Coordinates of C-alpha atoms in Angstrom, one line a residue:
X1090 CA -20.1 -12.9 -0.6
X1091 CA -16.3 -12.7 0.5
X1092 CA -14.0 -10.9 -1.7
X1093 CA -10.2 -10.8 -1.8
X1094 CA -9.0 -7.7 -3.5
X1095 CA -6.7 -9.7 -6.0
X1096 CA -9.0 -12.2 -6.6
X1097 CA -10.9 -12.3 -9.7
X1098 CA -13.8 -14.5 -10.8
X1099 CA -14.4 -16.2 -7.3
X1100 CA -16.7 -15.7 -4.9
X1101 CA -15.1 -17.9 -2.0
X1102 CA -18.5 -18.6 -0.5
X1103 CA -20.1 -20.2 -3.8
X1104 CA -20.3 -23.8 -4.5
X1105 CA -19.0 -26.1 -7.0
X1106 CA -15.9 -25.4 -9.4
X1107 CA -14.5 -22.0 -9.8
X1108 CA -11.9 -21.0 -11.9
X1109 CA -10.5 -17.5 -11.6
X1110 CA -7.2 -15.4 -11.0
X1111 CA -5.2 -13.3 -8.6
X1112 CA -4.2 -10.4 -10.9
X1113 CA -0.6 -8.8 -9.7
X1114 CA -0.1 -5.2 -11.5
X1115 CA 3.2 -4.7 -12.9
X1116 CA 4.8 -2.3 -15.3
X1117 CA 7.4 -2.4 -17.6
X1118 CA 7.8 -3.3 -21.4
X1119 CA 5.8 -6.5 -21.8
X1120 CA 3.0 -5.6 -18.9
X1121 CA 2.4 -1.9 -19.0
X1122 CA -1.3 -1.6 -18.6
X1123 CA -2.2 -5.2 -17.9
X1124 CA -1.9 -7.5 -15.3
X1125 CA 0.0 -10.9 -14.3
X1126 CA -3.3 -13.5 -13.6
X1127 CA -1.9 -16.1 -11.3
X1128 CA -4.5 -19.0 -12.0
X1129 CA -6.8 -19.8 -8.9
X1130 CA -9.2 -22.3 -8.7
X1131 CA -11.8 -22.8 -5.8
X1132 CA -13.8 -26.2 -5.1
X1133 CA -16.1 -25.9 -2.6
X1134 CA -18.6 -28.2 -1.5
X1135 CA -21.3 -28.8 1.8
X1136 CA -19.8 -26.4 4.8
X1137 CA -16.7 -27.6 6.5
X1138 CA -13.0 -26.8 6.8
X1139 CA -10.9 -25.0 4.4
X1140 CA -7.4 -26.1 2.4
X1141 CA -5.2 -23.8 0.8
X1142 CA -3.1 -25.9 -1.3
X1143 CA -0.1 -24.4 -3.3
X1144 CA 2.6 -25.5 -5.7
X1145 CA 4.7 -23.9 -8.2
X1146 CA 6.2 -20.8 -5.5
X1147 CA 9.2 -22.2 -7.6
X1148 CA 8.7 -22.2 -11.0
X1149 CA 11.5 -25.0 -11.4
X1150 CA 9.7 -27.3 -9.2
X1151 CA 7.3 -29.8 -10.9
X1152 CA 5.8 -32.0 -9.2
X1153 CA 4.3 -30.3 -6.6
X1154 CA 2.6 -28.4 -9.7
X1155 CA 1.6 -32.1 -11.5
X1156 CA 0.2 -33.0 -8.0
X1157 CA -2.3 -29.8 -8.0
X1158 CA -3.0 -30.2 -11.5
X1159 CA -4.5 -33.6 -10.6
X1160 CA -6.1 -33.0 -7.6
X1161 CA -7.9 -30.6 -9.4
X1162 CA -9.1 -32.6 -12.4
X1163 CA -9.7 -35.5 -10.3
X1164 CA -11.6 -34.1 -7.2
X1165 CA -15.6 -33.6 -7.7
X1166 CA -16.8 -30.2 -5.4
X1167 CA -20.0 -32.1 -4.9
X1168 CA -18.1 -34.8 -2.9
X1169 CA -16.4 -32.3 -0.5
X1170 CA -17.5 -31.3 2.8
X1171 CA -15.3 -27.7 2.7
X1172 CA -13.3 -25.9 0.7
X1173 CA -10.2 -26.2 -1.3
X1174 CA -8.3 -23.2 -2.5
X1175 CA -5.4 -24.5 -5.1
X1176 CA -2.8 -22.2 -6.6
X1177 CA -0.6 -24.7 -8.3
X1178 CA 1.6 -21.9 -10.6
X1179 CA 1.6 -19.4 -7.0
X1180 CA 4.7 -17.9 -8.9
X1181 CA 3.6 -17.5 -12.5
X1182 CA 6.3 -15.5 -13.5
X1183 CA 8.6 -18.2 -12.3
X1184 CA 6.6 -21.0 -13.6
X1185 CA 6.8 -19.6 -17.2
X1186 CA 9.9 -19.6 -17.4
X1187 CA 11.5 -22.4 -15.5
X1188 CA 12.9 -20.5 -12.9
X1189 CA 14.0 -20.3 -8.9
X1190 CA 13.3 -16.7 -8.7
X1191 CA 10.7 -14.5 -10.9
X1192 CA 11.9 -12.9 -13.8
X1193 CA 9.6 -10.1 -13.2
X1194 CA 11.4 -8.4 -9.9
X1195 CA 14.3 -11.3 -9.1
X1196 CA 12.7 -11.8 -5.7
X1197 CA 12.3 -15.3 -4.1
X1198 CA 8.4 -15.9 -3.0
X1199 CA 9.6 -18.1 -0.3
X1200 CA 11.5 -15.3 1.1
X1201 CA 9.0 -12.4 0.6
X1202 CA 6.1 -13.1 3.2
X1203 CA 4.7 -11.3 4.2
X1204 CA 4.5 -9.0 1.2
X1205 CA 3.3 -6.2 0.6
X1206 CA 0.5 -5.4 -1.5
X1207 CA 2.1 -2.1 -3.1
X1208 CA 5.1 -4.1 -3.6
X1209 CA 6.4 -5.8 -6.9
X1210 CA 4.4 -8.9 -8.5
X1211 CA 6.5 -11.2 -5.8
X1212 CA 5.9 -8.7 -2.6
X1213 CA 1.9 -8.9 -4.3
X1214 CA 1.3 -12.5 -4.1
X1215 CA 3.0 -13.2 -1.0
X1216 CA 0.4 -10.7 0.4
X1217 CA -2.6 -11.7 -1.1
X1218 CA -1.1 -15.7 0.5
X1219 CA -0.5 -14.5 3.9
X1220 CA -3.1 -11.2 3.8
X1221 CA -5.9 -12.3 2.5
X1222 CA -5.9 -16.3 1.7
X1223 CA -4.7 -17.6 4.8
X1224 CA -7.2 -16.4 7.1
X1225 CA -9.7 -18.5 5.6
X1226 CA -7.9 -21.6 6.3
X1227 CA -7.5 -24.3 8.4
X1228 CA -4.5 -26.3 7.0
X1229 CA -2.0 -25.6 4.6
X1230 CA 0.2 -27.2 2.2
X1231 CA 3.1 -25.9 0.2
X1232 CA 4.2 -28.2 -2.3
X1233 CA 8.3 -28.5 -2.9
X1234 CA 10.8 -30.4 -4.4
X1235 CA 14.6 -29.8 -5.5
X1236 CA 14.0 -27.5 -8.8
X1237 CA 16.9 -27.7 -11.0
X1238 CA 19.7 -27.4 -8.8
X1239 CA 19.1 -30.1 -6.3
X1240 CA 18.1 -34.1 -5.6
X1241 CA 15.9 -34.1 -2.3
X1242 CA 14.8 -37.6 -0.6
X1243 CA 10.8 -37.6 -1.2
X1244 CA 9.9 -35.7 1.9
X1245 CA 7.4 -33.8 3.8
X1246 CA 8.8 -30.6 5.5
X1247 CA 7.8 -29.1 8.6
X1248 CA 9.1 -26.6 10.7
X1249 CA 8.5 -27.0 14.7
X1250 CA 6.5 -25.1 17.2
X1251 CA 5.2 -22.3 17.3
X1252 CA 3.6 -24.0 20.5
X1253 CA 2.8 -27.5 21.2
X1254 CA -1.0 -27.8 20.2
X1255 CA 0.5 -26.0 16.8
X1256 CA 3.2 -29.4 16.7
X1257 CA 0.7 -31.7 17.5
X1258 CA -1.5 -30.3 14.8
X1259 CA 1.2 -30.6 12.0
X1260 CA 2.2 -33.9 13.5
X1261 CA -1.0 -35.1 12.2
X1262 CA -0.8 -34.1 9.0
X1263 CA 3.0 -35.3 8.6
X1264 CA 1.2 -38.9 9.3
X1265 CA -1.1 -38.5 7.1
X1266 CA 0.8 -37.6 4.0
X1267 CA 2.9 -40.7 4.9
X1268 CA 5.7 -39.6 2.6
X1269 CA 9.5 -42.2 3.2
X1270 CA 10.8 -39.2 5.1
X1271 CA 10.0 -36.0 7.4
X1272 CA 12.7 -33.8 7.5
X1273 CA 12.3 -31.1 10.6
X1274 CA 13.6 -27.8 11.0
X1275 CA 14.2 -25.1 13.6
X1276 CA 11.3 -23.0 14.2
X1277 CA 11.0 -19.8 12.1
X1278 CA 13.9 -21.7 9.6
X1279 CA 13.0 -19.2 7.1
X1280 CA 11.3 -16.1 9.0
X1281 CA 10.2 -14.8 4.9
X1282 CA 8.4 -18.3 4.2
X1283 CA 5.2 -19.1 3.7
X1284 CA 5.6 -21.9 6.3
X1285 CA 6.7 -19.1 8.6
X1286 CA 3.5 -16.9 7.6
X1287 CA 1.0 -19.8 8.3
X1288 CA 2.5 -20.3 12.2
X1289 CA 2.0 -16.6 12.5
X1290 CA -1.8 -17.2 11.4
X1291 CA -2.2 -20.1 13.2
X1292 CA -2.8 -22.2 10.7
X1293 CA -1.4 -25.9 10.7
X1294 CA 0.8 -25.7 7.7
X1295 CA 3.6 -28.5 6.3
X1296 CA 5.9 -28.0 2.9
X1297 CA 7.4 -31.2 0.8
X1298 CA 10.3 -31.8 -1.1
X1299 CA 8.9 -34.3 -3.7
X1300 CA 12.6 -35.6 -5.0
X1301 CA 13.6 -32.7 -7.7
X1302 CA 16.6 -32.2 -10.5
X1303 CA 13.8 -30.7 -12.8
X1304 CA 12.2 -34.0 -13.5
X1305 CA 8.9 -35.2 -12.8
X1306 CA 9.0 -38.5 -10.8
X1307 CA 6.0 -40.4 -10.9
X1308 CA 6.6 -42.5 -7.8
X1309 CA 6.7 -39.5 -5.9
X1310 CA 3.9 -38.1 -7.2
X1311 CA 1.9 -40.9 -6.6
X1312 CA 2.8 -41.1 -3.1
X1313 CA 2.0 -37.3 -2.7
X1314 CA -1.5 -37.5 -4.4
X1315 CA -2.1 -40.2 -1.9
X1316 CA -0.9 -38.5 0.6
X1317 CA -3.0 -35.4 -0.1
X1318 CA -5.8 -37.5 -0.3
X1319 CA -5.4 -38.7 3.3
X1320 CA -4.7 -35.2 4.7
X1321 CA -8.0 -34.0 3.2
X1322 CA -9.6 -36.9 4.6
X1323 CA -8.4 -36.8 8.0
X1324 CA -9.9 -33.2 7.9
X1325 CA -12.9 -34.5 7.2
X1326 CA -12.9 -32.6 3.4
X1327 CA -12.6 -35.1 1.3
X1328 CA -14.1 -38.6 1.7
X1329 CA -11.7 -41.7 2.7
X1330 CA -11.1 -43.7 -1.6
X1331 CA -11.2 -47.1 -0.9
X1332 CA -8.0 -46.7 -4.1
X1333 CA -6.4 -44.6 -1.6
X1334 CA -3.8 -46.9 0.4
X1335 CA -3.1 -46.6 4.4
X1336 CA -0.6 -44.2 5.2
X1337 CA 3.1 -45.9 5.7
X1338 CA 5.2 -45.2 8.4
X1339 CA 7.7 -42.1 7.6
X1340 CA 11.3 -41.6 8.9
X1341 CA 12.0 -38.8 11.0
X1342 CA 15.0 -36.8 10.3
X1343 CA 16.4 -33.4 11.4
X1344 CA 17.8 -30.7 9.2
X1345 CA 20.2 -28.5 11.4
X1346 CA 22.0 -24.8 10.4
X1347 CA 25.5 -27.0 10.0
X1348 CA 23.7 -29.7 8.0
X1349 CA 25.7 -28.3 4.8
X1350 CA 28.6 -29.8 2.9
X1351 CA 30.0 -26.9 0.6
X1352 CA 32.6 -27.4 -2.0
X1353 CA 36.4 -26.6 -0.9
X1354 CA 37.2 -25.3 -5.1
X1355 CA 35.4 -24.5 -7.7
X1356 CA 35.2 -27.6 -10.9
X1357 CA 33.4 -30.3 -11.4
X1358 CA 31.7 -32.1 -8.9
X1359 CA 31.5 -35.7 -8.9
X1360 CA 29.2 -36.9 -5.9
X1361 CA 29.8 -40.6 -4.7
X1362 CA 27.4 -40.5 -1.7
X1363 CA 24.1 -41.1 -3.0
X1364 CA 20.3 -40.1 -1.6
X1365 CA 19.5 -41.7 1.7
X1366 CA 22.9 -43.2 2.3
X1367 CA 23.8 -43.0 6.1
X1368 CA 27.7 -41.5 6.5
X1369 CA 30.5 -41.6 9.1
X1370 CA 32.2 -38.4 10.0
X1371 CA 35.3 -37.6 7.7
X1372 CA 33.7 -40.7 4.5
X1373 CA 34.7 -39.7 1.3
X1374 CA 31.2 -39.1 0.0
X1375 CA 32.7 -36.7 -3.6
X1376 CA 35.6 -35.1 -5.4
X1377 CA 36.2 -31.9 -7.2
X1378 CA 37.9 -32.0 -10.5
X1379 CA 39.6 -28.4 -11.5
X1380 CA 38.4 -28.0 -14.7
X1381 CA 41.4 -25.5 -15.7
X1382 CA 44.0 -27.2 -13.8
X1383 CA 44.3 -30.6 -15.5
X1384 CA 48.1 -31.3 -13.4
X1385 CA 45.6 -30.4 -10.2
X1386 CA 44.4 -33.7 -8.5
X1387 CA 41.1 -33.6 -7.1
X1388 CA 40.0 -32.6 -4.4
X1389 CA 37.9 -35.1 -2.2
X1390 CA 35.3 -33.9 -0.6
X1391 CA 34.7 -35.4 3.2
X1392 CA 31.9 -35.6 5.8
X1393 CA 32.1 -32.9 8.3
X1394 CA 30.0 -35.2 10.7
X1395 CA 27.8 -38.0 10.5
X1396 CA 24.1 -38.5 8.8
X1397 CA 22.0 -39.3 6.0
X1398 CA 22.4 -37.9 2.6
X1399 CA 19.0 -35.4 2.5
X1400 CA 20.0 -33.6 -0.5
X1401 CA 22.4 -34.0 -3.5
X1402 CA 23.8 -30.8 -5.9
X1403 CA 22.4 -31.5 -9.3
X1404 CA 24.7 -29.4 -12.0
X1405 CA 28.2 -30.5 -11.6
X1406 CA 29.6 -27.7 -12.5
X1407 CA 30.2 -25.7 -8.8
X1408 CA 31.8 -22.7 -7.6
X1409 CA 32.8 -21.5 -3.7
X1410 CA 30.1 -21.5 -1.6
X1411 CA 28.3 -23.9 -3.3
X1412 CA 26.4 -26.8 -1.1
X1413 CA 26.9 -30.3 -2.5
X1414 CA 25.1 -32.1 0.2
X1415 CA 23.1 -31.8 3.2
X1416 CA 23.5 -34.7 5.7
X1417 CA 20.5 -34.6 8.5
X1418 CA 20.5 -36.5 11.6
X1419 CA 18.2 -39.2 12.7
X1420 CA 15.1 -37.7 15.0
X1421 CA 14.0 -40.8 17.1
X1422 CA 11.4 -40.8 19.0
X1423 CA 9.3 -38.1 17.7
X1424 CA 5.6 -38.5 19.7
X1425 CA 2.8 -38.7 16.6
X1426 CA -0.6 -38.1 17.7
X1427 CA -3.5 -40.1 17.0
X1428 CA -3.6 -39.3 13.1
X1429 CA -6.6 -41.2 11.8

């Protein structure tokens, strides 16, 4: 029997279905006593490799959460040939109640890892992720999109390195997922993220951004539930669904630290570029109305350099400091691996 010292109800070397909980301790006036149970289930079929599969670290995000939810209700244990491990509310706390951050502690999961076990409720479940979860695998996927505050093309997410067998690894399961785009960043991005954590575990990990603006859209989640279905399959987990189309080819773009557009005043933000459009250096791609100042023009808001729209501010309302877009550059060229 393997045990995980949050994990409640499973038994991660039992077959079937399992259905049980990470419990996080926390106390103040609601939870004094008790415990936060982050759901858990655990499918697990004849021996084989291991998924951990996670939505939700952003309670704002949806359809990474609709994606698991389906996956789950969909997939018979009987069928597989391994394990899958799926968290889709990782952040319950957040997930409750709509939000970026957990109300519990403020803390952002995809900054935390990783964690601490004596920690807060956040600092807890990034521990028990990159502690006590991610040993067992052998791929990863953290499910993304744009929460409430942003637009993101449908995209998988991958950070490079650590090492080129790593690359090569999460290459693979790029192609597989088959999503319109791939957006890459620097190694070690985000050194707090769970995508951090998994290269420091050597464990082939990606992320998504499945579109966003707190909407579910179900083009994009179709595309990711087939393209979780091939990534399974290509680790030989879950068995190739005649249903389940080829992957299409996916356009390689690169997210760089300069990649932001911020707004020059604070008002309201009226974006012109739209998602995917390519830009010149210095386009007029928004304005910014003063909302005060109504004898103020507005301000235009210009292209710092050249590059696709990858992400678009959703509340026009905006203050200094606030991005509006991101524009990434083209990566041609990128070498794929053989991905069946």
């Amino acid at each position: 029997m393997t045990t995980v010292a949050r994990l409640y109800g499973i038994d991660l070397d039992a077959p079937g279905r399992q259905i049980g909980a990470l419990h996080l301790t926390h106390s103040d006036n609601r939870h004094d006593n008790g415990v936060v149970p982050v759901p858990v289930a655990v499918l697990s079929g004849a021996p084989g490799p291991t998924a951990l599969l996670v939505a939700g670290t952003h309670g704002d995000e949806y359809e990474g959460q609709v994606v698991l939810h389906r996956l789950l209700r969909e997939t018979d244990p009987e069928r597989l040939t391994g394990r899958l491990i799926v968290l889709p509310a990782l952040n319950l706390p957040a997930v409750r109640t709509a939000s970026r951050v957990s109300p519990l502690d403020g803390a952002n999961l995809n900054r935390s890892y990783p964690g601490n076990d004596r920690g807060g409720p956040t600092d807890q479940v990034a521990h028990a992720l990159a502690g006590e979860l991610l040993p067992h695998a052998d791929l990863a996927m953290d499910l993304h999109s744009g929460g409430s505050t942003s637009h993101y093309l449908p995209s998988a997410f991958v950070y490079e390195g650590p090492d080129p067998e790593a690359w090569q690894a999460k290459l693979r399961l790029t192609e597989r997922m088959g999503l319109p785009w791939t957006m890459a960043v620097p190694a070690r991005f985000e050194p707090g993220s769970l995508s951090t954590a998994a290269d420091d575990a050597g464990v082939a990990m990606i992320s998504t951004e499945l579109g966003g603006g707190g909407e579910v859209n179900p083009a994009f989640v179709s595309d990711a539930v087939h393209g979780l279905r091939r990534v399974l399959a290509g680790a030989g987990i879950l068995p190739a669904e005649p249903d389940t189309p080829p992957a299409p080819p996916t356009r390689w773009i690169d997210l760089h630290p300069d990649s932001a557009v911020y707004t020059p005043v604070r008002g309201l933000f009226e974006p012109i570029a739209r998602l995917g459009q390519e830009v010149e250096e210095g386009d007029l791609i928004g304005r910014v109305h003063p909302v005060e100042e109504l004898a103020r023009p507005s301000v235009p808001v210009l292209a710092h350099r050249a590059g696709i729209v990858a992400v678009v501010r959703r509340p026009p309302l905006v203050d200094l400091g606030d991005a509006l877009y991101h524009l990434a550059a083209d990566r041609p060229g990128t070498a794929v691996p053989d991905a069946r």
